[in-house]
Amino acid sequence: MFTAASKRSAMTLVELLIVIAIIGLLVQLMLPAIQASRERARKATCQNHLKQLALATQLHLDAHKFLPSGGWSGAFLADPRRGYGREQPGGWLFSLLAFVEESPLRTAAASDRLEVDPLGEGLAQLYQSAPPIFYCPSRRDARPYPFKRGGNGKWSLSVGQGALLLPHVTKSDYAANSGDALYSVAEAFSDQPAMWVPASYEALRTSPQKWTPTSDPSSVFFQTGVVYYRSEVRTAQILDGLSKTYLCGEKFMSPDVYDDVNPTNEVGMMGDNQSAWVGYEWDNHRVAWNPKSSWPREDYQPRQDAPVSGAPGIFAFGSAHSGSLNMAFCDGSVRPVQYDIDMQVHRQQANRLDGD
């Protein structure tokens, strides 16, 4: 039998709705804090990835006496049989595999013959791998992604690009510092000169080698960074000091091409249209503004990822984080770089030998 007291203790529908509304309001108030906390954790993970790459570079330096080479061009992939330095056609991240506990990827591909079979079992494993250290968790998951199969910037099998036989390839959210060089890629737009690369491995064996010089300050191909076309930069060549010179950092990308570069065919997609394993290419190298550049200086300014077309997608450092990106320096340290950094200061920290 119900008493009057028990009837009075029951919750009415109005009271229940009020409680639900209060809980919903509290959840809404807490969500930004939770999301901000998760983003701080993701940014810290990204910073740790760059720290590991910077430490791996120090180990590479100890072993080979120079920083990892930038490779030849976007026309050539990593070749495990060609060692390290200027004879390695693949990019700087490939040269660090042995120093980031990813040696099996390199050794598994070493027995494949690129000239005979553009995609042996080991190379297929390498080209489709996804080392978590290459990816920023604020931007995308660590997995292979589509590359450009048609239109502007597509690959050719003429130089053994076995990756063309794969649906997806390794990508990276990090780029090496190529200074304020006018060229951060061996190829060029149609109205510009290009650095020399062999037409194929066969041409490399049978034709004269005409590698482009990069040490002449009067040349458009002069390189002021630390990782670039066939580079073998030693610490003595970093005149401005290891702690004051960028090594590598996060690269700017438009969210439109996070998952797939094929829906678009504009310039910005070229900064992620190939692979982490290619040589001197916009995908894996970024630069600071140079007064001699024909591109607007704003295109070189570090920035947070946002939908944008054009040159920022191939020149600028940047990230998915708000406020600042992570940048590793040549002394192994990792520091935030604010998006509103003075353009001249950014340029000085990218240039290894300007005296500033």
mmCIF file of C-alpha atoms in Angstrom:
data_model
loop_
_atom_site.group_PDB
_atom_site.id
_atom_site.type_symbol
_atom_site.label_atom_id
_atom_site.label_comp_id
_atom_site.label_asym_id
_atom_site.label_seq_id
_atom_site.Cartn_x
_atom_site.Cartn_y
_atom_site.Cartn_z
ATOM 1 C CA MET A 1 0.000 0.000 0.000
ATOM 2 C CA PHE A 2 1.431 3.393 -1.047
ATOM 3 C CA THR A 3 1.719 6.069 1.591
ATOM 4 C CA ALA A 4 1.583 9.809 1.075
ATOM 5 C CA ALA A 5 5.310 10.060 1.813
ATOM 6 C CA SER A 6 6.225 7.531 -0.913
ATOM 7 C CA LYS A 7 4.124 9.367 -3.454
ATOM 8 C CA ARG A 8 5.877 12.643 -2.641
ATOM 9 C CA SER A 9 9.386 11.060 -3.167
ATOM 10 C CA ALA A 10 8.694 10.015 -6.782
ATOM 11 C CA MET A 11 10.301 12.073 -9.609
ATOM 12 C CA THR A 12 7.940 13.818 -11.955
ATOM 13 C CA LEU A 13 8.396 13.866 -15.731
ATOM 14 C CA VAL A 14 9.270 17.557 -15.628
ATOM 15 C CA GLU A 15 11.983 16.936 -13.028
ATOM 16 C CA LEU A 16 13.383 14.069 -15.109
ATOM 17 C CA LEU A 17 13.532 16.269 -18.184
ATOM 18 C CA ILE A 18 15.322 18.969 -16.193
ATOM 19 C CA VAL A 19 17.921 16.458 -14.974
ATOM 20 C CA ILE A 20 18.473 15.194 -18.533
ATOM 21 C CA ALA A 21 18.856 18.768 -19.776
ATOM 22 C CA ILE A 22 21.398 19.538 -17.043
ATOM 23 C CA ILE A 23 23.394 16.411 -17.885
ATOM 24 C CA GLY A 24 23.338 17.313 -21.574
ATOM 25 C CA LEU A 25 24.533 20.835 -20.785
ATOM 26 C CA LEU A 26 27.386 19.488 -18.641
ATOM 27 C CA VAL A 27 28.429 17.125 -21.429
ATOM 28 C CA GLN A 28 28.457 20.006 -23.902
ATOM 29 C CA LEU A 29 30.593 22.046 -21.517
ATOM 30 C CA MET A 30 33.004 19.158 -20.991
ATOM 31 C CA LEU A 31 33.399 18.146 -24.642
ATOM 32 C CA PRO A 32 35.713 21.030 -25.649
ATOM 33 C CA ALA A 33 37.952 20.280 -22.680
ATOM 34 C CA ILE A 34 38.022 16.581 -23.552
ATOM 35 C CA GLN A 35 38.743 17.321 -27.207
ATOM 36 C CA ALA A 36 41.465 19.793 -26.255
ATOM 37 C CA SER A 37 43.034 17.202 -23.968
ATOM 38 C CA ARG A 38 43.015 14.620 -26.755
ATOM 39 C CA GLU A 39 44.565 17.082 -29.184
ATOM 40 C CA ARG A 40 47.325 17.881 -26.673
ATOM 41 C CA ALA A 41 48.054 14.170 -26.454
ATOM 42 C CA ARG A 42 48.093 13.833 -30.248
ATOM 43 C CA LYS A 43 50.393 16.834 -30.590
ATOM 44 C CA ALA A 44 52.724 15.358 -27.973
ATOM 45 C CA THR A 45 52.784 12.087 -29.930
ATOM 46 C CA CYS A 46 53.599 14.007 -33.104
ATOM 47 C CA GLN A 47 56.378 15.823 -31.269
ATOM 48 C CA ASN A 48 57.728 12.477 -30.104
ATOM 49 C CA HIS A 49 57.752 11.200 -33.699
ATOM 50 C CA LEU A 50 59.906 14.137 -34.748
ATOM 51 C CA LYS A 51 62.144 13.595 -31.750
ATOM 52 C CA GLN A 52 62.705 9.994 -32.810
ATOM 53 C CA LEU A 53 63.474 11.108 -36.374
ATOM 54 C CA ALA A 54 65.921 13.698 -35.034
ATOM 55 C CA LEU A 55 67.661 11.111 -32.836
ATOM 56 C CA ALA A 56 67.750 8.682 -35.761
ATOM 57 C CA THR A 57 69.449 11.412 -37.785
ATOM 58 C CA GLN A 58 72.102 11.718 -35.075
ATOM 59 C CA LEU A 59 72.710 7.960 -35.287
ATOM 60 C CA HIS A 60 72.896 8.211 -39.095
ATOM 61 C CA LEU A 61 75.393 11.043 -38.677
ATOM 62 C CA ASP A 62 77.529 8.950 -36.324
ATOM 63 C CA ALA A 63 77.482 6.011 -38.740
ATOM 64 C CA HIS A 64 77.993 7.830 -42.053
ATOM 65 C CA LYS A 65 79.412 11.239 -41.038
ATOM 66 C CA PHE A 66 76.705 13.143 -42.917
ATOM 67 C CA LEU A 67 72.957 13.778 -42.627
ATOM 68 C CA PRO A 68 70.583 11.550 -44.625
ATOM 69 C CA SER A 69 70.526 12.396 -48.306
ATOM 70 C CA GLY A 70 67.476 13.812 -50.043
ATOM 71 C CA GLY A 71 67.776 11.386 -52.950
ATOM 72 C CA TRP A 72 67.531 12.022 -56.692
ATOM 73 C CA SER A 73 63.998 12.975 -57.649
ATOM 74 C CA GLY A 74 60.365 11.982 -57.519
ATOM 75 C CA ALA A 75 61.020 9.726 -60.497
ATOM 76 C CA PHE A 76 63.038 7.267 -58.406
ATOM 77 C CA LEU A 77 62.076 5.221 -55.371
ATOM 78 C CA ALA A 78 64.268 3.907 -52.566
ATOM 79 C CA ASP A 79 66.711 1.208 -53.642
ATOM 80 C CA PRO A 80 68.021 -0.912 -50.733
ATOM 81 C CA ARG A 81 71.060 -2.021 -52.744
ATOM 82 C CA ARG A 82 72.432 1.481 -53.272
ATOM 83 C CA GLY A 83 73.442 2.194 -49.704
ATOM 84 C CA TYR A 84 73.461 5.715 -48.286
ATOM 85 C CA GLY A 85 74.382 9.176 -49.481
ATOM 86 C CA ARG A 86 74.329 10.586 -52.992
ATOM 87 C CA GLU A 87 74.158 7.177 -54.680
ATOM 88 C CA GLN A 88 70.840 6.420 -52.941
ATOM 89 C CA PRO A 89 67.968 7.521 -55.233
ATOM 90 C CA GLY A 90 65.335 7.276 -52.485
ATOM 91 C CA GLY A 91 64.508 9.898 -49.897
ATOM 92 C CA TRP A 92 65.766 10.788 -46.446
ATOM 93 C CA LEU A 93 63.168 8.773 -44.538
ATOM 94 C CA PHE A 94 64.344 5.595 -46.228
ATOM 95 C CA SER A 95 67.895 6.250 -45.029
ATOM 96 C CA LEU A 96 66.630 6.469 -41.432
ATOM 97 C CA LEU A 97 64.852 3.084 -41.370
ATOM 98 C CA ALA A 98 67.767 1.258 -39.792
ATOM 99 C CA PHE A 99 67.895 3.854 -37.007
ATOM 100 C CA VAL A 100 64.194 3.824 -36.050
ATOM 101 C CA GLU A 101 63.908 0.073 -35.463
ATOM 102 C CA GLU A 102 62.538 -0.541 -38.975
ATOM 103 C CA SER A 103 65.546 -2.406 -40.383
ATOM 104 C CA PRO A 104 63.415 -5.408 -41.507
ATOM 105 C CA LEU A 105 61.681 -3.194 -44.083
ATOM 106 C CA ARG A 106 65.000 -2.310 -45.647
ATOM 107 C CA THR A 107 66.577 -5.747 -45.489
ATOM 108 C CA ALA A 108 63.454 -7.503 -46.810
ATOM 109 C CA ALA A 109 63.655 -5.441 -49.982
ATOM 110 C CA ALA A 110 67.431 -5.694 -50.421
ATOM 111 C CA SER A 111 67.290 -8.942 -52.408
ATOM 112 C CA ASP A 112 64.858 -7.594 -55.023
ATOM 113 C CA ARG A 113 66.325 -6.420 -58.350
ATOM 114 C CA LEU A 114 64.656 -3.192 -59.429
ATOM 115 C CA GLU A 115 66.068 -3.352 -62.964
ATOM 116 C CA VAL A 116 64.556 -6.818 -63.519
ATOM 117 C CA ASP A 117 61.422 -6.789 -61.398
ATOM 118 C CA PRO A 118 59.954 -3.397 -60.486
ATOM 119 C CA LEU A 119 58.012 -4.960 -57.639
ATOM 120 C CA GLY A 120 59.500 -7.940 -55.858
ATOM 121 C CA GLU A 121 58.013 -9.252 -52.629
ATOM 122 C CA GLY A 122 60.348 -7.245 -50.412
ATOM 123 C CA LEU A 123 59.833 -4.001 -52.305
ATOM 124 C CA ALA A 124 56.064 -4.491 -52.232
ATOM 125 C CA GLN A 125 56.282 -4.814 -48.462
ATOM 126 C CA LEU A 126 58.411 -1.669 -48.239
ATOM 127 C CA TYR A 127 56.306 0.445 -50.598
ATOM 128 C CA GLN A 128 53.057 -0.433 -48.784
ATOM 129 C CA SER A 129 54.361 -0.131 -45.230
ATOM 130 C CA ALA A 130 53.133 2.471 -42.774
ATOM 131 C CA PRO A 131 55.631 3.149 -39.962
ATOM 132 C CA PRO A 132 53.608 5.060 -37.332
ATOM 133 C CA ILE A 133 56.563 7.403 -36.825
ATOM 134 C CA PHE A 134 55.877 8.885 -40.289
ATOM 135 C CA TYR A 135 52.357 10.080 -39.451
ATOM 136 C CA CYS A 136 50.853 12.803 -37.280
ATOM 137 C CA PRO A 137 47.831 11.393 -35.390
ATOM 138 C CA SER A 138 46.100 14.780 -35.514
ATOM 139 C CA ARG A 139 45.986 14.510 -39.291
ATOM 140 C CA ARG A 140 45.509 10.875 -40.321
ATOM 141 C CA ASP A 141 45.949 7.249 -39.335
ATOM 142 C CA ALA A 142 49.177 5.382 -39.975
ATOM 143 C CA ARG A 143 48.344 3.394 -43.115
ATOM 144 C CA PRO A 144 49.143 3.454 -46.849
ATOM 145 C CA TYR A 145 47.248 5.996 -48.971
ATOM 146 C CA PRO A 146 46.443 6.393 -52.685
ATOM 147 C CA PHE A 147 48.953 8.120 -54.933
ATOM 148 C CA LYS A 148 48.381 10.065 -58.141
ATOM 149 C CA ARG A 149 47.421 7.697 -60.939
ATOM 150 C CA GLY A 150 46.576 10.197 -63.665
ATOM 151 C CA GLY A 151 46.814 13.816 -64.625
ATOM 152 C CA ASN A 152 49.456 16.107 -63.215
ATOM 153 C CA GLY A 153 52.357 14.528 -61.365
ATOM 154 C CA LYS A 154 51.754 10.871 -62.185
ATOM 155 C CA TRP A 155 54.556 8.311 -62.106
ATOM 156 C CA SER A 156 56.114 6.362 -64.956
ATOM 157 C CA LEU A 157 57.320 2.768 -65.022
ATOM 158 C CA SER A 158 60.316 3.800 -67.152
ATOM 159 C CA VAL A 159 62.509 3.992 -64.047
ATOM 160 C CA GLY A 160 61.201 0.910 -62.318
ATOM 161 C CA GLN A 161 58.341 2.462 -60.382
ATOM 162 C CA GLY A 162 56.859 -0.759 -59.092
ATOM 163 C CA ALA A 163 54.567 1.275 -56.889
ATOM 164 C CA LEU A 164 52.358 1.785 -59.916
ATOM 165 C CA LEU A 165 51.292 -1.827 -59.493
ATOM 166 C CA LEU A 166 50.008 -1.138 -55.974
ATOM 167 C CA PRO A 167 46.714 0.443 -54.862
ATOM 168 C CA HIS A 168 48.300 2.417 -52.006
ATOM 169 C CA VAL A 169 51.755 3.544 -50.874
ATOM 170 C CA THR A 170 53.573 4.830 -47.788
ATOM 171 C CA LYS A 171 53.047 8.525 -47.097
ATOM 172 C CA SER A 172 54.565 10.894 -44.535
ATOM 173 C CA ASP A 173 53.403 13.987 -42.688
ATOM 174 C CA TYR A 174 56.982 15.189 -42.172
ATOM 175 C CA ALA A 175 59.339 16.998 -44.535
ATOM 176 C CA ALA A 176 63.058 17.695 -44.448
ATOM 177 C CA ASN A 177 64.409 21.240 -44.473
ATOM 178 C CA SER A 178 65.755 22.347 -47.855
ATOM 179 C CA GLY A 179 66.510 25.869 -46.651
ATOM 180 C CA ASP A 180 65.362 28.823 -48.683
ATOM 181 C CA ALA A 181 66.403 27.100 -51.900
ATOM 182 C CA LEU A 182 64.497 28.071 -55.021
ATOM 183 C CA TYR A 183 64.200 24.366 -55.828
ATOM 184 C CA SER A 184 62.889 21.791 -53.379
ATOM 185 C CA VAL A 185 62.285 19.199 -56.077
ATOM 186 C CA ALA A 186 64.413 17.928 -58.970
ATOM 187 C CA GLU A 187 61.563 18.304 -61.452
ATOM 188 C CA ALA A 188 60.170 21.689 -62.372
ATOM 189 C CA PHE A 189 57.232 23.399 -63.990
ATOM 190 C CA SER A 190 57.320 23.568 -67.783
ATOM 191 C CA ASP A 191 58.740 27.100 -67.942
ATOM 192 C CA GLN A 192 61.661 26.347 -65.588
ATOM 193 C CA PRO A 193 64.925 24.403 -65.842
ATOM 194 C CA ALA A 194 65.118 21.092 -64.005
ATOM 195 C CA MET A 195 67.863 19.222 -62.203
ATOM 196 C CA TRP A 196 69.425 16.370 -64.126
ATOM 197 C CA VAL A 197 68.312 12.830 -63.356
ATOM 198 C CA PRO A 198 68.872 9.740 -65.490
ATOM 199 C CA ALA A 199 65.981 8.622 -67.657
ATOM 200 C CA SER A 200 66.289 5.126 -66.198
ATOM 201 C CA TYR A 201 68.713 2.788 -64.466
ATOM 202 C CA GLU A 202 69.789 1.573 -67.891
ATOM 203 C CA ALA A 203 70.545 5.143 -68.993
ATOM 204 C CA LEU A 204 72.536 5.650 -65.799
ATOM 205 C CA ARG A 205 74.806 2.775 -66.815
ATOM 206 C CA THR A 206 75.142 3.580 -70.502
ATOM 207 C CA SER A 207 75.049 7.394 -70.749
ATOM 208 C CA PRO A 208 77.245 10.155 -69.271
ATOM 209 C CA GLN A 209 76.219 11.299 -65.805
ATOM 210 C CA LYS A 210 75.395 15.007 -65.612
ATOM 211 C CA TRP A 211 74.390 15.520 -61.996
ATOM 212 C CA THR A 212 73.409 19.132 -61.307
ATOM 213 C CA PRO A 213 75.818 21.112 -59.053
ATOM 214 C CA THR A 214 74.114 22.582 -55.973
ATOM 215 C CA SER A 215 76.917 24.521 -54.235
ATOM 216 C CA ASP A 216 77.147 27.604 -56.485
ATOM 217 C CA PRO A 217 75.366 30.581 -54.840
ATOM 218 C CA SER A 218 74.796 32.174 -58.237
ATOM 219 C CA SER A 219 72.903 29.141 -59.537
ATOM 220 C CA VAL A 220 69.138 28.732 -59.278
ATOM 221 C CA PHE A 221 69.888 25.223 -57.994
ATOM 222 C CA PHE A 222 71.918 26.445 -54.997
ATOM 223 C CA GLN A 223 70.885 24.520 -51.876
ATOM 224 C CA THR A 224 70.918 26.165 -48.451
ATOM 225 C CA GLY A 225 69.147 23.514 -46.368
ATOM 226 C CA VAL A 226 70.406 20.309 -44.796
ATOM 227 C CA VAL A 227 68.618 17.605 -46.836
ATOM 228 C CA TYR A 228 68.268 18.006 -50.592
ATOM 229 C CA TYR A 229 69.199 16.647 -54.057
ATOM 230 C CA ARG A 230 72.011 14.082 -53.625
ATOM 231 C CA SER A 231 73.083 15.811 -50.407
ATOM 232 C CA GLU A 232 75.744 14.678 -47.968
ATOM 233 C CA VAL A 233 75.712 17.547 -45.475
ATOM 234 C CA ARG A 234 78.229 17.303 -42.653
ATOM 235 C CA THR A 235 77.969 19.189 -39.359
ATOM 236 C CA ALA A 236 80.849 21.491 -40.335
ATOM 237 C CA GLN A 237 78.705 22.732 -43.232
ATOM 238 C CA ILE A 238 75.941 23.921 -40.903
ATOM 239 C CA LEU A 239 77.636 27.246 -40.273
ATOM 240 C CA ASP A 240 74.786 28.838 -38.332
ATOM 241 C CA GLY A 241 74.855 26.165 -35.615
ATOM 242 C CA LEU A 242 72.976 22.926 -35.097
ATOM 243 C CA SER A 243 70.620 24.384 -32.493
ATOM 244 C CA LYS A 244 69.649 27.252 -34.808
ATOM 245 C CA THR A 245 68.992 25.318 -38.000
ATOM 246 C CA TYR A 246 65.889 23.331 -38.911
ATOM 247 C CA LEU A 247 66.313 19.632 -39.639
ATOM 248 C CA CYS A 248 62.758 18.576 -40.458
ATOM 249 C CA GLY A 249 59.212 19.367 -39.442
ATOM 250 C CA GLU A 250 55.555 18.941 -40.187
ATOM 251 C CA LYS A 251 54.482 19.771 -43.727
ATOM 252 C CA PHE A 252 51.410 21.803 -44.626
ATOM 253 C CA MET A 253 48.566 19.962 -46.347
ATOM 254 C CA SER A 254 45.051 20.830 -47.353
ATOM 255 C CA PRO A 255 42.524 18.519 -45.644
ATOM 256 C CA ASP A 256 41.108 17.939 -49.135
ATOM 257 C CA VAL A 257 44.028 15.611 -49.893
ATOM 258 C CA TYR A 258 44.475 13.867 -46.542
ATOM 259 C CA ASP A 259 42.931 10.622 -47.766
ATOM 260 C CA ASP A 260 43.237 10.755 -51.545
ATOM 261 C CA VAL A 261 45.014 13.107 -53.954
ATOM 262 C CA ASN A 262 43.221 11.842 -57.055
ATOM 263 C CA PRO A 263 40.015 13.944 -56.872
ATOM 264 C CA THR A 264 42.046 17.115 -57.498
ATOM 265 C CA ASN A 265 44.626 18.056 -60.101
ATOM 266 C CA GLU A 266 45.866 21.417 -58.862
ATOM 267 C CA VAL A 267 49.361 22.350 -57.646
ATOM 268 C CA GLY A 268 48.705 21.781 -53.933
ATOM 269 C CA MET A 269 48.153 18.050 -54.324
ATOM 270 C CA MET A 270 51.747 17.649 -55.551
ATOM 271 C CA GLY A 271 52.941 17.868 -51.960
ATOM 272 C CA ASP A 272 51.493 14.434 -51.209
ATOM 273 C CA ASN A 273 50.914 12.798 -54.589
ATOM 274 C CA GLN A 274 53.729 10.257 -54.474
ATOM 275 C CA SER A 275 55.442 8.420 -51.615
ATOM 276 C CA ALA A 276 57.629 8.772 -48.566
ATOM 277 C CA TRP A 277 60.231 6.705 -50.431
ATOM 278 C CA VAL A 278 60.827 8.981 -53.432
ATOM 279 C CA GLY A 279 63.856 11.216 -53.727
ATOM 280 C CA TYR A 280 64.093 15.006 -53.931
ATOM 281 C CA GLU A 281 60.421 15.887 -54.188
ATOM 282 C CA TRP A 282 57.823 18.264 -52.700
ATOM 283 C CA ASP A 283 56.241 15.350 -50.846
ATOM 284 C CA ASN A 284 59.242 15.094 -48.538
ATOM 285 C CA HIS A 285 60.989 18.490 -48.618
ATOM 286 C CA ARG A 286 59.830 21.999 -47.730
ATOM 287 C CA VAL A 287 61.440 25.441 -47.855
ATOM 288 C CA ALA A 288 61.294 28.957 -46.488
ATOM 289 C CA TRP A 289 60.704 32.039 -48.620
ATOM 290 C CA ASN A 290 63.487 33.279 -50.895
ATOM 291 C CA PRO A 291 63.310 36.881 -52.207
ATOM 292 C CA LYS A 292 64.191 35.605 -55.694
ATOM 293 C CA SER A 293 61.178 33.339 -55.826
ATOM 294 C CA SER A 294 58.512 34.080 -58.402
ATOM 295 C CA TRP A 295 55.866 32.753 -56.009
ATOM 296 C CA PRO A 296 54.198 35.048 -53.417
ATOM 297 C CA ARG A 297 56.075 35.158 -50.134
ATOM 298 C CA GLU A 298 52.888 34.268 -48.241
ATOM 299 C CA ASP A 299 52.921 30.844 -49.919
ATOM 300 C CA TYR A 300 55.974 29.922 -47.831
ATOM 301 C CA GLN A 301 54.602 30.994 -44.448
ATOM 302 C CA PRO A 302 54.010 28.128 -41.957
ATOM 303 C CA ARG A 303 50.311 27.631 -41.357
ATOM 304 C CA GLN A 304 47.627 25.377 -39.952
ATOM 305 C CA ASP A 305 46.061 22.914 -42.380
ATOM 306 C CA ALA A 306 43.122 24.471 -44.231
ATOM 307 C CA PRO A 307 41.540 24.088 -47.672
ATOM 308 C CA VAL A 308 43.772 26.035 -50.037
ATOM 309 C CA SER A 309 44.932 25.659 -53.609
ATOM 310 C CA GLY A 310 48.324 26.456 -54.986
ATOM 311 C CA ALA A 311 51.886 26.704 -53.741
ATOM 312 C CA PRO A 312 51.513 26.433 -49.947
ATOM 313 C CA GLY A 313 50.852 22.734 -50.498
ATOM 314 C CA ILE A 314 54.325 22.247 -51.972
ATOM 315 C CA PHE A 315 56.459 24.860 -50.184
ATOM 316 C CA ALA A 316 55.161 25.528 -46.669
ATOM 317 C CA PHE A 317 55.736 23.780 -43.406
ATOM 318 C CA GLY A 318 52.549 23.420 -41.355
ATOM 319 C CA SER A 319 50.342 21.031 -39.435
ATOM 320 C CA ALA A 320 46.874 20.081 -38.286
ATOM 321 C CA HIS A 321 47.590 21.603 -34.853
ATOM 322 C CA SER A 322 46.352 25.025 -33.812
ATOM 323 C CA GLY A 323 48.782 27.812 -32.995
ATOM 324 C CA SER A 324 52.051 26.124 -33.933
ATOM 325 C CA LEU A 325 53.717 23.195 -35.648
ATOM 326 C CA ASN A 326 56.470 20.907 -34.382
ATOM 327 C CA MET A 327 59.930 21.375 -35.842
ATOM 328 C CA ALA A 328 63.101 19.358 -35.192
ATOM 329 C CA PHE A 329 66.463 21.130 -35.209
ATOM 330 C CA CYS A 330 69.834 19.750 -36.212
ATOM 331 C CA ASP A 331 70.948 19.387 -32.584
ATOM 332 C CA GLY A 332 68.167 16.827 -32.019
ATOM 333 C CA SER A 333 65.811 19.165 -30.169
ATOM 334 C CA VAL A 334 62.148 19.592 -31.098
ATOM 335 C CA ARG A 335 60.435 22.947 -30.580
ATOM 336 C CA PRO A 336 57.151 24.580 -31.543
ATOM 337 C CA VAL A 337 57.204 27.116 -34.363
ATOM 338 C CA GLN A 338 54.380 29.633 -34.264
ATOM 339 C CA TYR A 339 52.407 30.205 -37.450
ATOM 340 C CA ASP A 340 52.919 33.953 -37.137
ATOM 341 C CA ILE A 341 56.714 33.588 -36.974
ATOM 342 C CA ASP A 342 58.473 36.461 -38.702
ATOM 343 C CA MET A 343 59.124 35.398 -42.284
ATOM 344 C CA GLN A 344 62.749 36.511 -42.159
ATOM 345 C CA VAL A 345 63.395 34.629 -38.890
ATOM 346 C CA HIS A 346 61.831 31.519 -40.421
ATOM 347 C CA ARG A 347 64.098 31.907 -43.431
ATOM 348 C CA GLN A 348 67.203 32.310 -41.266
ATOM 349 C CA GLN A 349 66.428 29.158 -39.301
ATOM 350 C CA ALA A 350 65.968 27.236 -42.545
ATOM 351 C CA ASN A 351 69.233 28.444 -44.124
ATOM 352 C CA ARG A 352 72.273 26.625 -42.712
ATOM 353 C CA LEU A 353 74.896 29.144 -43.882
ATOM 354 C CA ASP A 354 73.502 32.660 -44.109
ATOM 355 C CA GLY A 355 75.311 33.845 -40.974
ATOM 356 C CA ASP A 356 72.083 34.871 -39.219
#
